[in-house]
Amino acid sequence: MDNPIPPARQEYYDRIGRDDLAPLWEVLKTIVPREPKSSARAKLWRWNEVKPLLLEAGRVITAEEAERRVLVLENPAYRGQSRATPTIYAGLQLILPGEVARAHRHVAGAIRFILEGEGAYTAVDGERTAMHPGDFVITPSWTWHDHGHTGTEPVIWLDGLDLPIVNFFECAFLEHHEEEIYPQKKPQDDSLGRYAASMLPLEPESDSPNSPIINYRYDRSREALARIARHAAHDAVHGFRLRYAHPRTGGWPTPTMGGILSLLPKGFAGAPARQTDGQIVVCVEGRGRTEIGGQWFDWGPKDVFIVPNWTRFRHEAAEESVLFTLSDRPAQERLNIWREGRG
Amino acid sequence: MDNPIPPARQEYYDRIGRDDLAPLWEVLKTIVPREPKSSARAKLWRWNEVKPLLLEAGRVITAEEAERRVLVLENPAYRGQSRATPTIYAGLQLILPGEVARAHRHVAGAIRFILEGEGAYTAVDGERTAMHPGDFVITPSWTWHDHGHTGTEPVIWLDGLDLPIVNFFECAFLEHHEEEIYPQKKPQDDSLGRYAASMLPLEPESDSPNSPIINYRYDRSREALARIARHAAHDAVHGFRLRYAHPRTGGWPTPTMGGILSLLPKGFAGAPARQTDGQIVVCVEGRGRTEIGGQWFDWGPKDVFIVPNWTRFRHEAAEESVLFTLSDRPAQERLNIWREGRG
Amino acid sequence: MDNPIPPARQEYYDRIGRDDLAPLWEVLKTIVPREPKSSARAKLWRWNEVKPLLLEAGRVITAEEAERRVLVLENPAYRGQSRATPTIYAGLQLILPGEVARAHRHVAGAIRFILEGEGAYTAVDGERTAMHPGDFVITPSWTWHDHGHTGTEPVIWLDGLDLPIVNFFECAFLEHHEEEIYPQKKPQDDSLGRYAASMLPLEPESDSPNSPIINYRYDRSREALARIARHAAHDAVHGFRLRYAHPRTGGWPTPTMGGILSLLPKGFAGAPARQTDGQIVVCVEGRGRTEIGGQWFDWGPKDVFIVPNWTRFRHEAAEESVLFTLSDRPAQERLNIWREGRG
Amino acid sequence: MDNPIPPARQEYYDRIGRDDLAPLWEVLKTIVPREPKSSARAKLWRWNEVKPLLLEAGRVITAEEAERRVLVLENPAYRGQSRATPTIYAGLQLILPGEVARAHRHVAGAIRFILEGEGAYTAVDGERTAMHPGDFVITPSWTWHDHGHTGTEPVIWLDGLDLPIVNFFECAFLEHHEEEIYPQKKPQDDSLGRYAASMLPLEPESDSPNSPIINYRYDRSREALARIARHAAHDAVHGFRLRYAHPRTGGWPTPTMGGILSLLPKGFAGAPARQTDGQIVVCVEGRGRTEIGGQWFDWGPKDVFIVPNWTRFRHEAAEESVLFTLSDRPAQERLNIWREGRG
């Protein structure tokens, strides 16, 4: 639309504009692009730079003042918007020994991936779970949850929430519990042990699309990954990988966000690919680098990086490495708009 | 966050900001609100004001120049953003006798609701359907489609597309067909007659979440509505209503958007309610008014109005009336975030 | 197992037999065969022979005495067992003007296919439908149903019930309604008109695996069949065909039995095939013949014939013909044991 | 039908009988009963009586001669029919050190419940699993399977197959593998470890209704049972119980048969109940008794007993006891005919 608009046409536009009408033909190419061009930017946060800043937050503000002591990972393209990708909020949360984050619930669902430290727990609808590095913990939409710390060292985890999705659809609700800590209703780590046996109650349960497992422990996930690496062939782009699953449906653990754990063998040089979901990637073990939109990013343990939607990427691993990926692929699949391209 | 930020804290914020980190506690209340407060505004477009402007568009610009001759219904709160609600693009499309809109496909799905005129057709993946006022026509995601007009009078319909959703998730793709008109592969109105018998082929068909019916004709929809009105009780908020359905799944006809047809008996005075989906409502028959967020809007045939998300509304009908409602409720349900409240 | 059993072994068998134990190795080949060998036999009932016998039943016994005046189509291999195939009971039911069959319900589900006469109705859970030749009518498991006849001529239909299945699983229950006629709760033919529009209520409905449509009328089914015959390719074995479907699931109309309507073009000479479901076939229109297990059977309008399970068959049509097939394929598919073979 | 049939009517019956027609009204009450009256009988096999007979089979016949060395548990009501309940075949299988049962597959699915001994394995589609007492092992329909024994003591398990179902529907097929032992394709106990983490591959897998887990080990099942016993309330009829589940669907592990593990606390005196599925029950741990149709049966470890369909039963436990129940409830549920009654 480079040509200037003729005056008669402009007069028409002004006139219809007064009734909140606009000519589609002037914007058609903009709103219906030929392919996605992500508004996000690639970015990597180094653990050894971020961790000191986070610990400093523990001194700058009390847990009580902060409610949640979190540094938001803001995509450089969206400063001030609390988004790591177009659709996911991500942050690094710090909890210190003795602190408690009080019980509440909100429509936004959360996924936590534990980065460092022992002794903290999270509780979901009255079931508490101890969190260990590498654990994948969910606090599904509209479940009561609170955190606490009965140990001796700082604990840090990655938070991913579908806040931008819930806010885009204008569906956000929040409620605080009358008690600081939601009453405990089940033994600690109850779901963990029960679902590991692949057995279910006979009595009708919830048909929630959210997984009843609140903690997928790293020791088990890592073992499952090692197991498939012993006999399956690896994927040219992704290495060996497994996704966290809902034990009653086989689907993703939440309807909007999901997690994948990948094992890249030492020396792995992945083929390039693109996918429409925006990825937040954590290096869990190992060392390597990823090319994102033409730029290489080196990574080591606990570094976090962003692969924007439909941006070409490829992974290389100098050592055997494990990557955790959080994305909105479940939401995109449910809306039937997810797509990937190889090459 | 009324208190000024102490200088030491501000220095810390500036420092972490340089690494694209931000303090959650400063924005927490904003991004996790207690309940949705729609960014959209209520708005009604009167048919007798809009129709002349649309016909004028037929003179201001040729169909060829425009590609699609459409006036976008822009929510007053989002001027320049081509959105009627936070998640749906809506427009009024005009097609004149002899015109053809060339074949293309895009990830965004479309719903058309025919407002006026006979003689136009739309074609989806090689099946053509004649469009009549009141027909509910879908052109699902990534299906080839083109329109044409073999009649003698202007035809106008309401377009609803999930463009804001597809663009928010950064999943938009577009492709033009090499031929202007996609080759016809099935007899006209094929799906219409086939699915009316509630019979299906035995051979495995597509398992698409998009309905194989491309036109839900008004004569049938209206009869079904009249039929339930003869014996069912009406809903206090909505009167009698039916939703368009996917014949193989019973779900909505598309994964992101759906349509509802409601019959309000003469003298109906609905109870107030709120729901998280944003509604685009067309008066198909009758006359009445709707209170939206405290403001009354009178409506008559072919008027279109917006009920923003989670905004209290109630309908009154001076005559027996039929309303058509288009919304993103299917997407919200798939993401498990849809909610309604009565009273 | 042709060899005589040695005495010591026989003594062992006798001894364990006293504790209701038996040696598997003596029966293994019998109970785990290499492929199915149907216990049923092929059979054709000619309409012009059966109809007079049925009308005679109207004189031999009153409707009241008989409760249901039906001649059971007994497979020649199972005389006295009330089965047409291993799993389906079939009968020809006669109802005369003025008669009423009183309301009851049972776990067994029924499918009716109307052969001749106008004026009779069936009612299911308070919805009545007028029955016309060619209509496919269901009275699902545990629904209240009664029949009546307000016309002037004898009406005859084919009944198919899953009684052998329900009895095999020992799940049969029966209840008589306190009133002779179950109270009418909906207008006549309500489901028929409603579902033809492919619209569904918004309020949560039953999630029954049984279709809410009680009558799939022949005029619509026949039109749908004609429609696909205009552009689809026909199947080498079956011609053109469509199955009756559940509008909310896309599945078969009942979990145990289903129906298929096939159109064989004039001169059709089908390829041979086998399938594990036992088929009860009605010639609705036309004239032709079917080879079943090496024997040819000529058929014309209203003749009924049996194709036993896993028995090779092929159809030939002298004129354009319509066949209706009733079978237990839905049950077999649900149990994941259905199979077909071509050639 | 106590009255003698009048001669004219009998003449009619004889005449129609020649065309394989029969009067429904003479059999209606028989084939549509008011409620199920099981054809099966209650029965208990004592481990200390059965085991010696089974070991004797090891001397009476070689594994090679027998193909499978199994004593069939024949319901006293069906002698010679190889059925424990109307729909399930059950047997006790013995395998001695060094023996191999050669690879085959059949449409009938099998469930094994290991009673005694260590050292045997079963292999399903190339994955081997070591079997331990209490393990629940499936060899789904049409999967290649073979057994072997690399240990030093006799191993005995309960076999349950849906043979009567597959044969009733006339869907039985059998194939022997060209090699005695199907080639190993995965590490031993592969599925066990993988699914314990509730993670799934991303690449499309089989959508089989049969569980990919071939061995649900007793140590895990028992722990899950103990876990729910710590906080859930027990059922008045069944105590605490869990069912084996399919990790991708949440359904039963096979479409026709399923298993339940129950924990009865010491002193448990269950309420009476009836259910339409026929139950084959194994005492895994503990000691107690069950009243079945008015008759008490004492049970201890490894005893097996039958509760016929729709026959009133109630359990009492003298010690904390674990019962394993195998039944056709999954098939009945899929056919929508399962029912239970309490009291």
Short mmCIF file of N, CA and C in Angstrom, two decimals, chain A residues 9 12 15-17 19-22 24-25 31-36 38-39 43 45 53 56-57 60-61 65-66 70-74 76 79 86-87 89 107 142 163-164 167-174 176 209-210 276 309-310 328 332 334-337 339, chain B residues 9 12 15-17 19-22 24-25 31-36 38-39 43 45 53 56-57 60-61 65-66 70-74 76 79 82 86-87 89 107 142 163-164 167-174 176 209-210 276 309-310 328 332 334-337 339:
data_model
loop_
_atom_site.label_atom_id
_atom_site.label_comp_id
_atom_site.label_asym_id
_atom_site.label_seq_id
_atom_site.Cartn_x
_atom_site.Cartn_y
_atom_site.Cartn_z
N ARG A 9 -11.22 9.16 -1.66
CA ARG A 9 -11.22 7.92 -0.89
C ARG A 9 -10.96 8.22 0.58
N TYR A 12 -13.95 9.40 2.25
CA TYR A 12 -14.83 8.25 2.54
C TYR A 12 -14.35 7.52 3.79
N ARG A 15 -15.22 9.42 6.82
CA ARG A 15 -16.66 9.38 7.08
C ARG A 15 -17.07 8.06 7.73
N ILE A 16 -16.63 6.95 7.16
CA ILE A 16 -17.00 5.66 7.75
C ILE A 16 -16.33 5.47 9.10
N GLY A 17 -15.16 6.08 9.23
CA GLY A 17 -14.42 5.95 10.49
C GLY A 17 -15.21 6.49 11.67
N ASP A 19 -18.17 6.02 12.23
CA ASP A 19 -19.05 4.96 12.73
C ASP A 19 -18.25 3.68 13.04
N ASP A 20 -16.96 3.84 13.32
CA ASP A 20 -16.11 2.69 13.70
C ASP A 20 -16.07 1.64 12.60
N LEU A 21 -16.01 2.11 11.36
CA LEU A 21 -15.85 1.21 10.21
C LEU A 21 -14.52 1.54 9.55
N ALA A 22 -13.87 0.54 8.98
CA ALA A 22 -12.58 0.77 8.33
C ALA A 22 -12.48 -0.08 7.07
N LEU A 24 -11.15 -2.72 4.81
CA LEU A 24 -10.27 -3.89 4.96
C LEU A 24 -9.11 -3.85 3.98
N TRP A 25 -9.41 -3.40 2.75
CA TRP A 25 -8.39 -3.51 1.71
C TRP A 25 -7.12 -2.74 2.01
N ILE A 31 -2.81 -7.94 8.11
CA ILE A 31 -3.44 -8.83 9.10
C ILE A 31 -3.53 -10.27 8.60
N VAL A 32 -3.30 -10.49 7.32
CA VAL A 32 -3.26 -11.87 6.81
C VAL A 32 -1.91 -12.09 6.12
N PRO A 33 -0.84 -12.26 6.92
CA PRO A 33 0.49 -12.39 6.32
C PRO A 33 0.69 -13.75 5.66
N ARG A 34 1.70 -13.82 4.80
CA ARG A 34 1.98 -15.07 4.09
C ARG A 34 2.52 -16.16 5.03
N GLU A 35 3.29 -15.72 6.02
CA GLU A 35 3.73 -16.67 7.03
C GLU A 35 4.06 -15.90 8.28
N PRO A 36 4.14 -16.59 9.44
CA PRO A 36 4.34 -15.84 10.68
C PRO A 36 5.72 -15.19 10.70
N SER A 38 7.69 -13.65 13.69
CA SER A 38 7.50 -13.49 15.13
C SER A 38 7.81 -12.07 15.57
N SER A 39 6.98 -11.60 16.49
CA SER A 39 7.23 -10.30 17.09
C SER A 39 8.26 -10.43 18.21
N LYS A 43 16.76 -14.78 22.77
CA LYS A 43 17.42 -14.20 23.95
C LYS A 43 17.91 -15.34 24.84
N TRP A 45 19.42 -16.05 28.82
CA TRP A 45 19.83 -15.56 30.13
C TRP A 45 20.82 -16.56 30.72
N LEU A 53 21.65 -11.76 40.67
CA LEU A 53 20.62 -10.71 40.67
C LEU A 53 19.38 -11.18 41.43
N GLU A 56 20.00 -11.17 45.06
CA GLU A 56 19.96 -9.77 45.50
C GLU A 56 18.50 -9.35 45.75
N ALA A 57 17.59 -9.88 44.94
CA ALA A 57 16.16 -9.58 45.14
C ALA A 57 15.72 -10.00 46.53
N VAL A 60 16.60 -7.02 48.48
CA VAL A 60 15.93 -5.77 48.09
C VAL A 60 14.49 -5.72 48.60
N ILE A 61 13.85 -6.89 48.63
CA ILE A 61 12.43 -6.89 48.99
C ILE A 61 12.11 -8.16 49.80
N GLU A 65 6.41 -8.53 51.27
CA GLU A 65 6.17 -7.35 50.42
C GLU A 65 5.92 -7.78 48.97
N ALA A 66 6.71 -8.77 48.52
CA ALA A 66 6.68 -9.12 47.10
C ALA A 66 5.53 -10.04 46.74
N VAL A 70 9.94 -12.77 42.27
CA VAL A 70 10.21 -13.32 40.94
C VAL A 70 10.81 -12.25 40.06
N LEU A 71 11.85 -12.63 39.30
CA LEU A 71 12.31 -11.74 38.23
C LEU A 71 11.71 -12.23 36.92
N VAL A 72 10.95 -11.35 36.29
CA VAL A 72 10.29 -11.70 35.04
C VAL A 72 11.32 -11.76 33.91
N LEU A 73 11.28 -12.83 33.11
CA LEU A 73 12.14 -12.91 31.93
C LEU A 73 11.39 -12.22 30.79
N GLU A 74 11.76 -10.99 30.55
CA GLU A 74 11.03 -10.22 29.55
C GLU A 74 11.68 -10.36 28.18
N PRO A 76 13.07 -9.22 24.95
CA PRO A 76 13.55 -7.88 24.61
C PRO A 76 12.58 -7.13 23.69
N ARG A 79 9.40 -5.32 26.17
CA ARG A 79 9.71 -4.79 27.50
C ARG A 79 8.47 -4.16 28.11
N PRO A 86 5.23 -14.65 22.80
CA PRO A 86 3.97 -13.92 22.63
C PRO A 86 2.88 -14.36 23.61
N THR A 87 2.94 -15.61 24.07
CA THR A 87 1.81 -16.17 24.80
C THR A 87 2.16 -16.66 26.20
N TYR A 89 4.17 -16.07 29.92
CA TYR A 89 4.91 -15.34 30.92
C TYR A 89 5.93 -16.30 31.51
N VAL A 107 -7.13 -18.33 37.24
CA VAL A 107 -7.44 -19.07 36.02
C VAL A 107 -6.15 -19.43 35.27
N TRP A 142 -7.03 -22.61 38.27
CA TRP A 142 -8.06 -22.57 39.32
C TRP A 142 -7.87 -23.62 40.42
N LEU A 163 -0.45 -16.62 31.37
CA LEU A 163 -1.10 -15.32 31.62
C LEU A 163 -1.42 -14.55 30.35
N PRO A 164 -0.48 -14.45 29.40
CA PRO A 164 -0.84 -13.68 28.20
C PRO A 164 -2.03 -14.29 27.45
N ASN A 167 -5.19 -13.53 29.57
CA ASN A 167 -5.51 -12.10 29.48
C ASN A 167 -5.97 -11.71 28.08
N PHE A 168 -5.39 -12.31 27.06
CA PHE A 168 -5.82 -12.04 25.69
C PHE A 168 -7.29 -12.42 25.52
N PHE A 169 -7.67 -13.57 26.07
CA PHE A 169 -9.06 -14.00 25.98
C PHE A 169 -9.96 -13.32 27.03
N GLU A 170 -9.37 -12.53 27.88
CA GLU A 170 -10.09 -11.81 28.94
C GLU A 170 -10.88 -12.76 29.84
N CYS A 171 -10.17 -13.73 30.34
CA CYS A 171 -10.76 -14.76 31.20
C CYS A 171 -10.10 -14.85 32.57
N ALA A 172 -9.38 -13.82 32.99
CA ALA A 172 -8.60 -13.92 34.22
C ALA A 172 -9.46 -13.71 35.47
N PHE A 173 -9.36 -14.64 36.40
CA PHE A 173 -9.96 -14.49 37.72
C PHE A 173 -8.90 -14.87 38.75
N LEU A 174 -9.02 -14.27 39.92
CA LEU A 174 -8.07 -14.54 41.01
C LEU A 174 -8.82 -14.58 42.31
N HIS A 176 -8.04 -15.16 46.67
CA HIS A 176 -7.12 -15.48 47.77
C HIS A 176 -7.84 -16.39 48.75
N PRO A 209 -9.07 -31.52 32.08
CA PRO A 209 -7.97 -31.66 31.12
C PRO A 209 -6.62 -31.41 31.77
N ASN A 210 -6.61 -31.09 33.05
CA ASN A 210 -5.35 -30.91 33.77
C ASN A 210 -4.95 -32.20 34.46
N THR A 276 5.54 -23.38 15.06
CA THR A 276 4.80 -22.15 15.36
C THR A 276 4.73 -21.83 16.84
N ASN A 309 8.62 -18.00 17.82
CA ASN A 309 7.74 -18.77 16.93
C ASN A 309 8.25 -18.71 15.50
N TRP A 310 8.15 -19.82 14.82
CA TRP A 310 8.45 -19.94 13.38
C TRP A 310 9.79 -19.30 13.01
N ASP A 328 3.68 -23.20 24.22
CA ASP A 328 2.22 -23.13 24.10
C ASP A 328 1.70 -24.10 23.05
N GLN A 332 -1.99 -24.39 20.91
CA GLN A 332 -2.03 -24.30 19.44
C GLN A 332 -2.62 -25.58 18.85
N ARG A 334 -4.80 -27.56 20.32
CA ARG A 334 -6.23 -27.56 20.61
C ARG A 334 -6.99 -26.64 19.67
N LEU A 335 -6.34 -25.56 19.26
CA LEU A 335 -7.00 -24.63 18.33
C LEU A 335 -6.74 -25.04 16.89
N ASN A 336 -6.01 -26.12 16.71
CA ASN A 336 -5.75 -26.69 15.38
C ASN A 336 -4.92 -25.77 14.48
N ILE A 337 -3.99 -25.03 15.09
CA ILE A 337 -3.18 -24.11 14.29
C ILE A 337 -1.68 -24.37 14.40
N ARG A 339 1.92 -25.86 13.69
CA ARG A 339 2.57 -26.36 12.49
C ARG A 339 4.08 -26.40 12.70
N ARG B 9 16.05 0.71 45.23
CA ARG B 9 15.28 -0.29 44.52
C ARG B 9 15.23 0.04 43.02
N TYR B 12 18.30 -0.95 41.37
CA TYR B 12 18.28 -2.40 41.14
C TYR B 12 17.43 -2.72 39.91
N ARG B 15 19.26 -1.91 36.81
CA ARG B 15 20.36 -2.83 36.56
C ARG B 15 19.85 -4.15 35.98
N ILE B 16 18.83 -4.72 36.59
CA ILE B 16 18.33 -5.99 36.06
C ILE B 16 17.64 -5.78 34.72
N GLY B 17 17.10 -4.59 34.53
CA GLY B 17 16.43 -4.28 33.25
C GLY B 17 17.38 -4.40 32.08
N ASP B 19 19.41 -6.62 31.60
CA ASP B 19 19.44 -8.02 31.14
C ASP B 19 18.01 -8.54 30.87
N ASP B 20 17.10 -7.62 30.55
CA ASP B 20 15.72 -8.01 30.21
C ASP B 20 15.04 -8.77 31.35
N LEU B 21 15.30 -8.29 32.57
CA LEU B 21 14.64 -8.85 33.75
C LEU B 21 13.80 -7.74 34.38
N ALA B 22 12.68 -8.11 34.98
CA ALA B 22 11.83 -7.09 35.60
C ALA B 22 11.23 -7.66 36.87
N LEU B 24 8.57 -8.82 39.24
CA LEU B 24 7.17 -9.20 39.12
C LEU B 24 6.28 -8.41 40.07
N TRP B 25 6.82 -8.20 41.29
CA TRP B 25 5.97 -7.62 42.32
C TRP B 25 5.44 -6.22 41.97
N ILE B 31 -1.23 -7.88 36.03
CA ILE B 31 -1.30 -9.01 35.10
C ILE B 31 -2.12 -10.17 35.65
N VAL B 32 -2.40 -10.15 36.95
CA VAL B 32 -3.28 -11.18 37.51
C VAL B 32 -4.47 -10.49 38.17
N PRO B 33 -5.42 -9.99 37.38
CA PRO B 33 -6.54 -9.24 37.97
C PRO B 33 -7.53 -10.16 38.67
N ARG B 34 -8.35 -9.56 39.51
CA ARG B 34 -9.34 -10.34 40.27
C ARG B 34 -10.45 -10.88 39.38
N GLU B 35 -10.80 -10.11 38.37
CA GLU B 35 -11.75 -10.62 37.38
C GLU B 35 -11.55 -9.84 36.10
N PRO B 36 -12.05 -10.38 34.97
CA PRO B 36 -11.76 -9.72 33.69
C PRO B 36 -12.43 -8.35 33.64
N SER B 38 -13.07 -6.04 30.54
CA SER B 38 -12.82 -6.09 29.10
C SER B 38 -12.20 -4.81 28.60
N SER B 39 -11.27 -4.99 27.69
CA SER B 39 -10.67 -3.84 27.02
C SER B 39 -11.58 -3.35 25.89
N LYS B 43 -21.00 -1.65 21.39
CA LYS B 43 -21.18 -0.84 20.17
C LYS B 43 -22.28 -1.48 19.34
N TRP B 45 -24.00 -1.25 15.35
CA TRP B 45 -24.02 -0.66 14.02
C TRP B 45 -25.43 -0.84 13.44
N LEU B 53 -23.26 3.00 3.32
CA LEU B 53 -21.80 3.19 3.29
C LEU B 53 -21.14 2.02 2.56
N GLU B 56 -21.67 2.26 -1.06
CA GLU B 56 -20.77 3.31 -1.56
C GLU B 56 -19.37 2.73 -1.82
N ALA B 57 -18.98 1.79 -0.99
CA ALA B 57 -17.68 1.14 -1.17
C ALA B 57 -17.62 0.47 -2.53
N VAL B 60 -16.47 3.27 -4.59
CA VAL B 60 -15.18 3.86 -4.25
C VAL B 60 -14.03 3.01 -4.74
N ILE B 61 -14.24 1.71 -4.73
CA ILE B 61 -13.12 0.82 -5.08
C ILE B 61 -13.66 -0.40 -5.83
N GLU B 65 -9.45 -4.29 -7.20
CA GLU B 65 -8.51 -3.50 -6.39
C GLU B 65 -8.56 -3.93 -4.93
N ALA B 66 -9.78 -4.20 -4.45
CA ALA B 66 -9.97 -4.42 -3.02
C ALA B 66 -9.64 -5.85 -2.60
N VAL B 70 -14.73 -5.10 1.92
CA VAL B 70 -15.25 -5.32 3.27
C VAL B 70 -15.04 -4.07 4.11
N LEU B 71 -16.07 -3.71 4.87
CA LEU B 71 -15.87 -2.69 5.89
C LEU B 71 -15.68 -3.40 7.23
N VAL B 72 -14.54 -3.14 7.84
CA VAL B 72 -14.22 -3.78 9.11
C VAL B 72 -15.05 -3.14 10.22
N LEU B 73 -15.67 -3.97 11.06
CA LEU B 73 -16.37 -3.45 12.24
C LEU B 73 -15.34 -3.32 13.35
N GLU B 74 -14.86 -2.12 13.54
CA GLU B 74 -13.80 -1.93 14.51
C GLU B 74 -14.36 -1.57 15.87
N PRO B 76 -14.70 0.30 19.04
CA PRO B 76 -14.24 1.67 19.33
C PRO B 76 -13.00 1.70 20.22
N ARG B 79 -9.43 1.04 17.71
CA ARG B 79 -9.36 1.61 16.35
C ARG B 79 -8.01 1.31 15.73
N SER B 82 -8.40 -3.70 13.67
CA SER B 82 -9.21 -4.67 12.93
C SER B 82 -9.78 -5.76 13.83
N PRO B 86 -11.87 -8.71 21.53
CA PRO B 86 -10.43 -8.92 21.67
C PRO B 86 -9.87 -9.98 20.72
N THR B 87 -10.70 -10.93 20.33
CA THR B 87 -10.17 -12.10 19.63
C THR B 87 -10.77 -12.33 18.25
N TYR B 89 -12.04 -10.78 14.48
CA TYR B 89 -12.18 -9.79 13.43
C TYR B 89 -13.59 -9.93 12.87
N VAL B 107 -4.68 -19.84 7.42
CA VAL B 107 -4.88 -20.57 8.68
C VAL B 107 -6.10 -20.03 9.42
N TRP B 142 -7.43 -23.18 6.57
CA TRP B 142 -6.62 -23.82 5.54
C TRP B 142 -7.43 -24.58 4.47
N LEU B 163 -8.76 -14.13 13.13
CA LEU B 163 -7.45 -13.53 12.83
C LEU B 163 -6.71 -13.07 14.07
N PRO B 164 -7.37 -12.36 15.01
CA PRO B 164 -6.60 -11.94 16.19
C PRO B 164 -6.03 -13.13 16.97
N ASN B 167 -3.11 -14.58 14.86
CA ASN B 167 -1.97 -13.66 14.90
C ASN B 167 -1.35 -13.58 16.29
N PHE B 168 -2.18 -13.65 17.32
CA PHE B 168 -1.65 -13.65 18.69
C PHE B 168 -0.72 -14.85 18.90
N PHE B 169 -1.14 -16.01 18.39
CA PHE B 169 -0.31 -17.21 18.53
C PHE B 169 0.79 -17.28 17.46
N GLU B 170 0.81 -16.32 16.56
CA GLU B 170 1.82 -16.25 15.49
C GLU B 170 1.82 -17.52 14.65
N CYS B 171 0.64 -17.87 14.16
CA CYS B 171 0.47 -19.08 13.35
C CYS B 171 -0.13 -18.79 11.98
N ALA B 172 -0.06 -17.56 11.51
CA ALA B 172 -0.75 -17.21 10.27
C ALA B 172 0.04 -17.62 9.03
N PHE B 173 -0.64 -18.33 8.15
CA PHE B 173 -0.08 -18.62 6.82
C PHE B 173 -1.16 -18.30 5.80
N LEU B 174 -0.72 -17.97 4.60
CA LEU B 174 -1.65 -17.62 3.51
C LEU B 174 -1.09 -18.17 2.21
N HIS B 176 -2.13 -18.31 -2.12
CA HIS B 176 -3.06 -18.03 -3.22
C HIS B 176 -3.08 -19.22 -4.16
N PRO B 209 -11.28 -31.17 13.16
CA PRO B 209 -12.22 -30.55 14.10
C PRO B 209 -13.14 -29.54 13.41
N ASN B 210 -12.96 -29.34 12.12
CA ASN B 210 -13.84 -28.44 11.38
C ASN B 210 -14.97 -29.23 10.75
N THR B 276 -17.44 -15.04 29.60
CA THR B 276 -16.10 -14.55 29.26
C THR B 276 -15.85 -14.41 27.78
N ASN B 309 -16.56 -9.04 26.59
CA ASN B 309 -16.33 -10.14 27.51
C ASN B 309 -16.65 -9.72 28.95
N TRP B 310 -17.26 -10.64 29.66
CA TRP B 310 -17.55 -10.46 31.09
C TRP B 310 -18.20 -9.12 31.41
N ASP B 328 -16.00 -16.42 20.46
CA ASP B 328 -14.81 -17.27 20.60
C ASP B 328 -14.99 -18.32 21.71
N GLN B 332 -12.24 -20.72 23.91
CA GLN B 332 -12.13 -20.64 25.37
C GLN B 332 -12.45 -21.99 26.02
N ARG B 334 -12.01 -24.95 24.65
CA ARG B 334 -10.89 -25.86 24.38
C ARG B 334 -9.70 -25.57 25.30
N LEU B 335 -9.54 -24.31 25.67
CA LEU B 335 -8.44 -23.95 26.56
C LEU B 335 -8.87 -24.04 28.02
N ASN B 336 -10.12 -24.44 28.22
CA ASN B 336 -10.65 -24.66 29.57
C ASN B 336 -10.72 -23.40 30.42
N ILE B 337 -10.98 -22.27 29.77
CA ILE B 337 -11.03 -21.01 30.52
C ILE B 337 -12.37 -20.29 30.39
N ARG B 339 -16.12 -19.19 31.11
CA ARG B 339 -16.92 -19.12 32.33
C ARG B 339 -18.14 -18.23 32.11
#
